[in-house]
PDB file of C-alpha atoms in Angstrom:
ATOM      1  CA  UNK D   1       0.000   0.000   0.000  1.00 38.00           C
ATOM      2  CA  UNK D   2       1.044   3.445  -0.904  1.00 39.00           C
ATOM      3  CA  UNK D   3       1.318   5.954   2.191  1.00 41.00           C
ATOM      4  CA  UNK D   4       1.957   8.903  -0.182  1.00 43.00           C
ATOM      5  CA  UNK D   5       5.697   8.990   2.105  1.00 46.00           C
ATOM      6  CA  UNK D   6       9.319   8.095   0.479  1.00 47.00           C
ATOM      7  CA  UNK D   7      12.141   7.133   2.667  1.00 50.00           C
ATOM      8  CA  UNK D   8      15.595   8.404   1.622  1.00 50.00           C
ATOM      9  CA  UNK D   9      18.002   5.402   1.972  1.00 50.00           C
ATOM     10  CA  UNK D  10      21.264   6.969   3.766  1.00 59.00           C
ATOM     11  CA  UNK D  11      24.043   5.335   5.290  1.00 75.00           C
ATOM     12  CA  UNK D  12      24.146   6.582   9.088  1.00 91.00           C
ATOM     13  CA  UNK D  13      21.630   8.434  11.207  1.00 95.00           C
ATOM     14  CA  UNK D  14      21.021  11.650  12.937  1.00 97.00           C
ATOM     15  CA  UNK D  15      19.370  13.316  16.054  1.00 97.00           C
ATOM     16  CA  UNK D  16      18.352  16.814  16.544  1.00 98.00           C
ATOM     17  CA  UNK D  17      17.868  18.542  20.024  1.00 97.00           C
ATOM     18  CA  UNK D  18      17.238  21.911  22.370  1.00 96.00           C
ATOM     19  CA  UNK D  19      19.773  23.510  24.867  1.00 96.00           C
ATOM     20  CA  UNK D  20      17.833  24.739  27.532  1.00 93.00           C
ATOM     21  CA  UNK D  21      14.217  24.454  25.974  1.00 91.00           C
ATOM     22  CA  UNK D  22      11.694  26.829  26.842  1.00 89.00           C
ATOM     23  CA  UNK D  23       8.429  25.970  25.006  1.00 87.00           C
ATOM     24  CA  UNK D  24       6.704  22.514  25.086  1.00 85.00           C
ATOM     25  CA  UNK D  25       5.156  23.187  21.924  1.00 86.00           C
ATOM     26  CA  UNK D  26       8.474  23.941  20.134  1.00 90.00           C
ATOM     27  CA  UNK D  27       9.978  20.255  21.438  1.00 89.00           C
ATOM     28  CA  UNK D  28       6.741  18.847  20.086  1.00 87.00           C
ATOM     29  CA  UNK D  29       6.912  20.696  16.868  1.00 90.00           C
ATOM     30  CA  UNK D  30      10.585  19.986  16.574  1.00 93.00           C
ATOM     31  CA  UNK D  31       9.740  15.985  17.652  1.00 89.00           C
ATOM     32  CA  UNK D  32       7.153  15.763  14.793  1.00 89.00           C
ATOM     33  CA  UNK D  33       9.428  17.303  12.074  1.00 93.00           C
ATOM     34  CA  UNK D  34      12.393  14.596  13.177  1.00 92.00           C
ATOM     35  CA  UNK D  35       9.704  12.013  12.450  1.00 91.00           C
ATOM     36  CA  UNK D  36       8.944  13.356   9.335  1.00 91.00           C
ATOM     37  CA  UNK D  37      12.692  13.790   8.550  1.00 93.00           C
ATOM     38  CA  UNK D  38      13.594  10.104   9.396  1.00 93.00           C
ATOM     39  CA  UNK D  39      15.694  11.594  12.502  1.00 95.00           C
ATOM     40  CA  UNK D  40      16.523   8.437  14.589  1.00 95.00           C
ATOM     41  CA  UNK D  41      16.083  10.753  17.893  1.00 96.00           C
ATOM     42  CA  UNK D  42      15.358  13.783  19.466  1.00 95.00           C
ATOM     43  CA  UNK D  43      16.821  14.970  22.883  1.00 96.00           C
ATOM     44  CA  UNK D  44      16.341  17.958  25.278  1.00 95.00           C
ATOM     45  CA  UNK D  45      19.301  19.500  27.621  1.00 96.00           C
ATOM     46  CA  UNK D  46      18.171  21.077  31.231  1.00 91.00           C
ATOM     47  CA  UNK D  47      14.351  21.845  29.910  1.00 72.00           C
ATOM     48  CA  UNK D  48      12.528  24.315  31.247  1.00 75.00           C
ATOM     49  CA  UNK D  49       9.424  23.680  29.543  1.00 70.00           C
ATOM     50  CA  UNK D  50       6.150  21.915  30.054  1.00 64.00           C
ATOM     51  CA  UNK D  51       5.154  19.430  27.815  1.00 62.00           C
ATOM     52  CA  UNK D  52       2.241  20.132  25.607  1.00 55.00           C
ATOM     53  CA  UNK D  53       0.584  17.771  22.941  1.00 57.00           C
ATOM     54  CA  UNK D  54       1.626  19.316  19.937  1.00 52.00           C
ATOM     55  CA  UNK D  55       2.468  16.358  18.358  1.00 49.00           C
ATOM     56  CA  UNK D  56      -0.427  14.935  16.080  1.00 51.00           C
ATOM     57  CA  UNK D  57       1.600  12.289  14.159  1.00 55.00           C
ATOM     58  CA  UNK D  58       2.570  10.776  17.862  1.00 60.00           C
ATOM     59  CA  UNK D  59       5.923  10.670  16.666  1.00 61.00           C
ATOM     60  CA  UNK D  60       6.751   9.524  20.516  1.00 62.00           C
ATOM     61  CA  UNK D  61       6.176   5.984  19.056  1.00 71.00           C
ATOM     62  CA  UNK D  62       9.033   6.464  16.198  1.00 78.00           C
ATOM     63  CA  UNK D  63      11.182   8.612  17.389  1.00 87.00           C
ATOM     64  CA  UNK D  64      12.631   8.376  20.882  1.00 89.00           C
ATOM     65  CA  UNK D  65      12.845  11.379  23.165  1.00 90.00           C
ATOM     66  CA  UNK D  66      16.268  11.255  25.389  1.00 93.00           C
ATOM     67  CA  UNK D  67      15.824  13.651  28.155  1.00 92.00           C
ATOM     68  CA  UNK D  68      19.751  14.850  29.698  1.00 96.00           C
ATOM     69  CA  UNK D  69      19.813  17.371  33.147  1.00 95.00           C
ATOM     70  CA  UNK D  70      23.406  18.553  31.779  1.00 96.00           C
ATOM     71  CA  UNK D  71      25.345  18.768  28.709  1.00 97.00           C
ATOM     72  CA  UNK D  72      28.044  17.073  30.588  1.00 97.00           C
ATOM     73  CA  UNK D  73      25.334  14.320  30.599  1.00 97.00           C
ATOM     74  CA  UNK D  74      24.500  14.564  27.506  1.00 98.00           C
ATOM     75  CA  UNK D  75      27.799  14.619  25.673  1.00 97.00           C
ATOM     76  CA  UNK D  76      28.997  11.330  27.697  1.00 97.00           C
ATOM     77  CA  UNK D  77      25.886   9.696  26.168  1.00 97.00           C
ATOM     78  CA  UNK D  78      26.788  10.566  22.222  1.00 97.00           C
ATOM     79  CA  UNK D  79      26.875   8.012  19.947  1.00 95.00           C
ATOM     80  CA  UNK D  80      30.570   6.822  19.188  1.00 95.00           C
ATOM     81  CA  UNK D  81      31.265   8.616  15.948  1.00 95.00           C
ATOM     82  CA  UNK D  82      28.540  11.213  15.796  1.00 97.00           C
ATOM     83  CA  UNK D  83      29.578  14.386  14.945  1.00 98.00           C
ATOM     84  CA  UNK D  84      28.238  17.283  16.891  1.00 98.00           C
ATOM     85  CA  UNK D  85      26.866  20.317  14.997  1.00 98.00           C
ATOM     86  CA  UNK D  86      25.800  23.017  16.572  1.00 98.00           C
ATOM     87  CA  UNK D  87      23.435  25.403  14.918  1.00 97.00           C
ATOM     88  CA  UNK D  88      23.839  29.184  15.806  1.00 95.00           C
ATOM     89  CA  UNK D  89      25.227  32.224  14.485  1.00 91.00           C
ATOM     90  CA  UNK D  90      28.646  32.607  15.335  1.00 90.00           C
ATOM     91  CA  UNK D  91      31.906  33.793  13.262  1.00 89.00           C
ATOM     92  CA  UNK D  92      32.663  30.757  12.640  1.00 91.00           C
ATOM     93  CA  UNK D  93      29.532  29.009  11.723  1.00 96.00           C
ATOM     94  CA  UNK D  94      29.195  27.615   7.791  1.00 97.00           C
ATOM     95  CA  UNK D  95      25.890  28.561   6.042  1.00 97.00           C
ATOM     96  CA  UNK D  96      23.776  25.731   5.935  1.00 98.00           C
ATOM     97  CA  UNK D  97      23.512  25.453   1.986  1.00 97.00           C
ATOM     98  CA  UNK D  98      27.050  24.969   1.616  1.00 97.00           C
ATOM     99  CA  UNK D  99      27.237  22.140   4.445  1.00 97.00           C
ATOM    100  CA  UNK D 100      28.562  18.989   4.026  1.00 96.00           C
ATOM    101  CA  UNK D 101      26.144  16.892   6.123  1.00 97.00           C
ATOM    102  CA  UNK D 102      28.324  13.908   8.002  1.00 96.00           C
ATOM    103  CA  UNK D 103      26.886  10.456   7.998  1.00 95.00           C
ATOM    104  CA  UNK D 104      26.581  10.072  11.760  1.00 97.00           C
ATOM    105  CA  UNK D 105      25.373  13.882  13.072  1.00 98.00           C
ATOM    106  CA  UNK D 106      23.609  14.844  16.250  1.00 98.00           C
ATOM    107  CA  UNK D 107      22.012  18.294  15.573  1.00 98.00           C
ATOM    108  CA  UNK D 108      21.805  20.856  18.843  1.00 98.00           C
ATOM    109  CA  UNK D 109      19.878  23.663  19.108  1.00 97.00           C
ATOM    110  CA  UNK D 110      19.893  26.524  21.338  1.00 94.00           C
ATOM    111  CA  UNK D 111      17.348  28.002  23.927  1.00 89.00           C
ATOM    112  CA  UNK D 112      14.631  30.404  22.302  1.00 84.00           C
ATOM    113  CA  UNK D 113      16.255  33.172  24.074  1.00 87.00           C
ATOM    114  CA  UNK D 114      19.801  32.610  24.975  1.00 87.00           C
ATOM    115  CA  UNK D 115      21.209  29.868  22.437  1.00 91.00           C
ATOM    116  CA  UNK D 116      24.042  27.881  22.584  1.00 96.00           C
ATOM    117  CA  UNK D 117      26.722  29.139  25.542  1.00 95.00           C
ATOM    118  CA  UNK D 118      29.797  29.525  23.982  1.00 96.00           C
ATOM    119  CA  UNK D 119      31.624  26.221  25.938  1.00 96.00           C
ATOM    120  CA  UNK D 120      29.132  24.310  24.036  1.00 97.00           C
ATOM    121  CA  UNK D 121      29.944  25.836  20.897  1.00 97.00           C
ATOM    122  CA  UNK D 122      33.253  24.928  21.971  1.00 97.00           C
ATOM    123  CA  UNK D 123      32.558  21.502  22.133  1.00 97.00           C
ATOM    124  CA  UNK D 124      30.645  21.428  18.797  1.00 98.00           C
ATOM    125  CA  UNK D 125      32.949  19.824  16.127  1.00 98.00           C
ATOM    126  CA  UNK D 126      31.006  22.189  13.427  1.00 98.00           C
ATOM    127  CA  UNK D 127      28.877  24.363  13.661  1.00 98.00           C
ATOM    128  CA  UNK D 128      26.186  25.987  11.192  1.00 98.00           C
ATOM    129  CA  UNK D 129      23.970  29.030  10.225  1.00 96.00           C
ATOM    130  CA  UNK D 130      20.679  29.122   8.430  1.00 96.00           C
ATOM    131  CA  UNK D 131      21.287  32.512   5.751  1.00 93.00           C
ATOM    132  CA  UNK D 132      18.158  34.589   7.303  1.00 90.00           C
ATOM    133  CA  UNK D 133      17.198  38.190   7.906  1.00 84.00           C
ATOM    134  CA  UNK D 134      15.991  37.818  11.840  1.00 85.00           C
ATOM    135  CA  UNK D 135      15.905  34.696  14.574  1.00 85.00           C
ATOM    136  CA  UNK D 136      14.535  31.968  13.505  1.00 92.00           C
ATOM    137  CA  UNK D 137      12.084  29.627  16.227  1.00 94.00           C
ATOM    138  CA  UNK D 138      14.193  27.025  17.410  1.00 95.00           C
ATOM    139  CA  UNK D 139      11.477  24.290  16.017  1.00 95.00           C
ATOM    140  CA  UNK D 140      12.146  26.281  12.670  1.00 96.00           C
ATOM    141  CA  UNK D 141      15.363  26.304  12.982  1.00 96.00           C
ATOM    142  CA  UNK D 142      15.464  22.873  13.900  1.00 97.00           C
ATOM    143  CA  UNK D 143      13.289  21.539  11.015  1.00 97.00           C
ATOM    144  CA  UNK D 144      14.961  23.347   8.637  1.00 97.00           C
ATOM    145  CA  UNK D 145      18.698  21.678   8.699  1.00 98.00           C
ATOM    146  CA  UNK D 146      16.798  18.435   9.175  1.00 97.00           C
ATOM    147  CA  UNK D 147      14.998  19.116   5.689  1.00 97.00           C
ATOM    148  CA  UNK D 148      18.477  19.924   4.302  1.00 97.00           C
ATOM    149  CA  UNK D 149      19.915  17.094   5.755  1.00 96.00           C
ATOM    150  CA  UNK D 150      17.062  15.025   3.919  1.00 93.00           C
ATOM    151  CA  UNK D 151      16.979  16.895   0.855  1.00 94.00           C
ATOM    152  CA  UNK D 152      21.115  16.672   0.297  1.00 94.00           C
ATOM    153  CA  UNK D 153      20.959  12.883   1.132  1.00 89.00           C
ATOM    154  CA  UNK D 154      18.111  12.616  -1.431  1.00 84.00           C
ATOM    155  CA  UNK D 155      19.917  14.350  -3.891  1.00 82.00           C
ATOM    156  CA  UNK D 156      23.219  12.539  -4.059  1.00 72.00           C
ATOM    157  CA  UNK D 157      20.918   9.334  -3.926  1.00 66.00           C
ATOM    158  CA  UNK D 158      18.622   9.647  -7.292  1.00 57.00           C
ATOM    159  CA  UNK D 159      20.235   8.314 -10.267  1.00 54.00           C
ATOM    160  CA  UNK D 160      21.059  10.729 -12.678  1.00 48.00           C
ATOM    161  CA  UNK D 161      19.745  10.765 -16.501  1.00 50.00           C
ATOM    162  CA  UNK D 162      22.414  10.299 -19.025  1.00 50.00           C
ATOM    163  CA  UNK D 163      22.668  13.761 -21.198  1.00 49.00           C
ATOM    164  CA  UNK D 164      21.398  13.117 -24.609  1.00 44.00           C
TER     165      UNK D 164
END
């Protein structure tokens, strides 16, 4: 049966998450877009939010949620060759359409009104920008380098037609 929904075949796997989330409804919009995104997991860092069911897909039964109190706690629990990417505007972040998306990435987000603190960024091994005139919201933000992510991977896997 047809669902109307393509999977993109990639090698590896990535997660996406929020520093210091403030808004429920942002994790649950963020949680739904991972789903949609074929994220293997989301994750939240010292939330300050309270959950809200913004989540109509019930992604919660695809997509685990990993809940750390630190990023100390977090960062011990990263899967063994993930890269960490960091997304936040910074001098030295690379804009997102010129990315090179790693096969093994775990995606972190900042707060909706502090973002990343800069030993974080320090620990980031990249860390990118989405090319925008204001803020973005971090479920946005969020959704957005996981549809790049998608849309890259998608990209390098169609066959290509010969020229004629």
């Amino acid at each position: 049966m047809d669902t109307g929904q393509s999977t993109i075949h990639t090698r590896g796997y990535f997660g996406i998450g929020i520093y210091g989330a403030k808004y429920g409804s942002n994790v649950g919009t963020l949680w739904r877009s991972a789903h949609l995104m074929q994220a293997g997991f989301i994750f939240t860092i010292g939330h300050r939010y309270t959950p809200v069911p913004s989540d109509t897909h019930k992604s919660w039964r695809q997509v685990p949620l990993f809940e750390y109190d630190t990023f100390d706690q977090f960062r011990a629990a990263l899967p063994k060759g993930a890269r960490l990417v960091g997304v936040e505007l910074t001098g030295r972040s690379i804009p997102l359409p010129e990315y090179t998306h790693p096969a093994c990435a775990v995606y972190l987000l900042g707060a909706e009104d502090h973002g990343l603190p800069q030993e974080v960024l320090d620990a980031c091994d990249d860390v990118v920008q989405i090319p925008s005139a204001n803020s973005l919201n971090v479920a946005v933000a969020g959704s957005i380098v996981a549809y790049d992510r998608l849309a890259k991977a998608a990209m390098h896997a169609q066959p290509h037609a010969p020229h004629e």
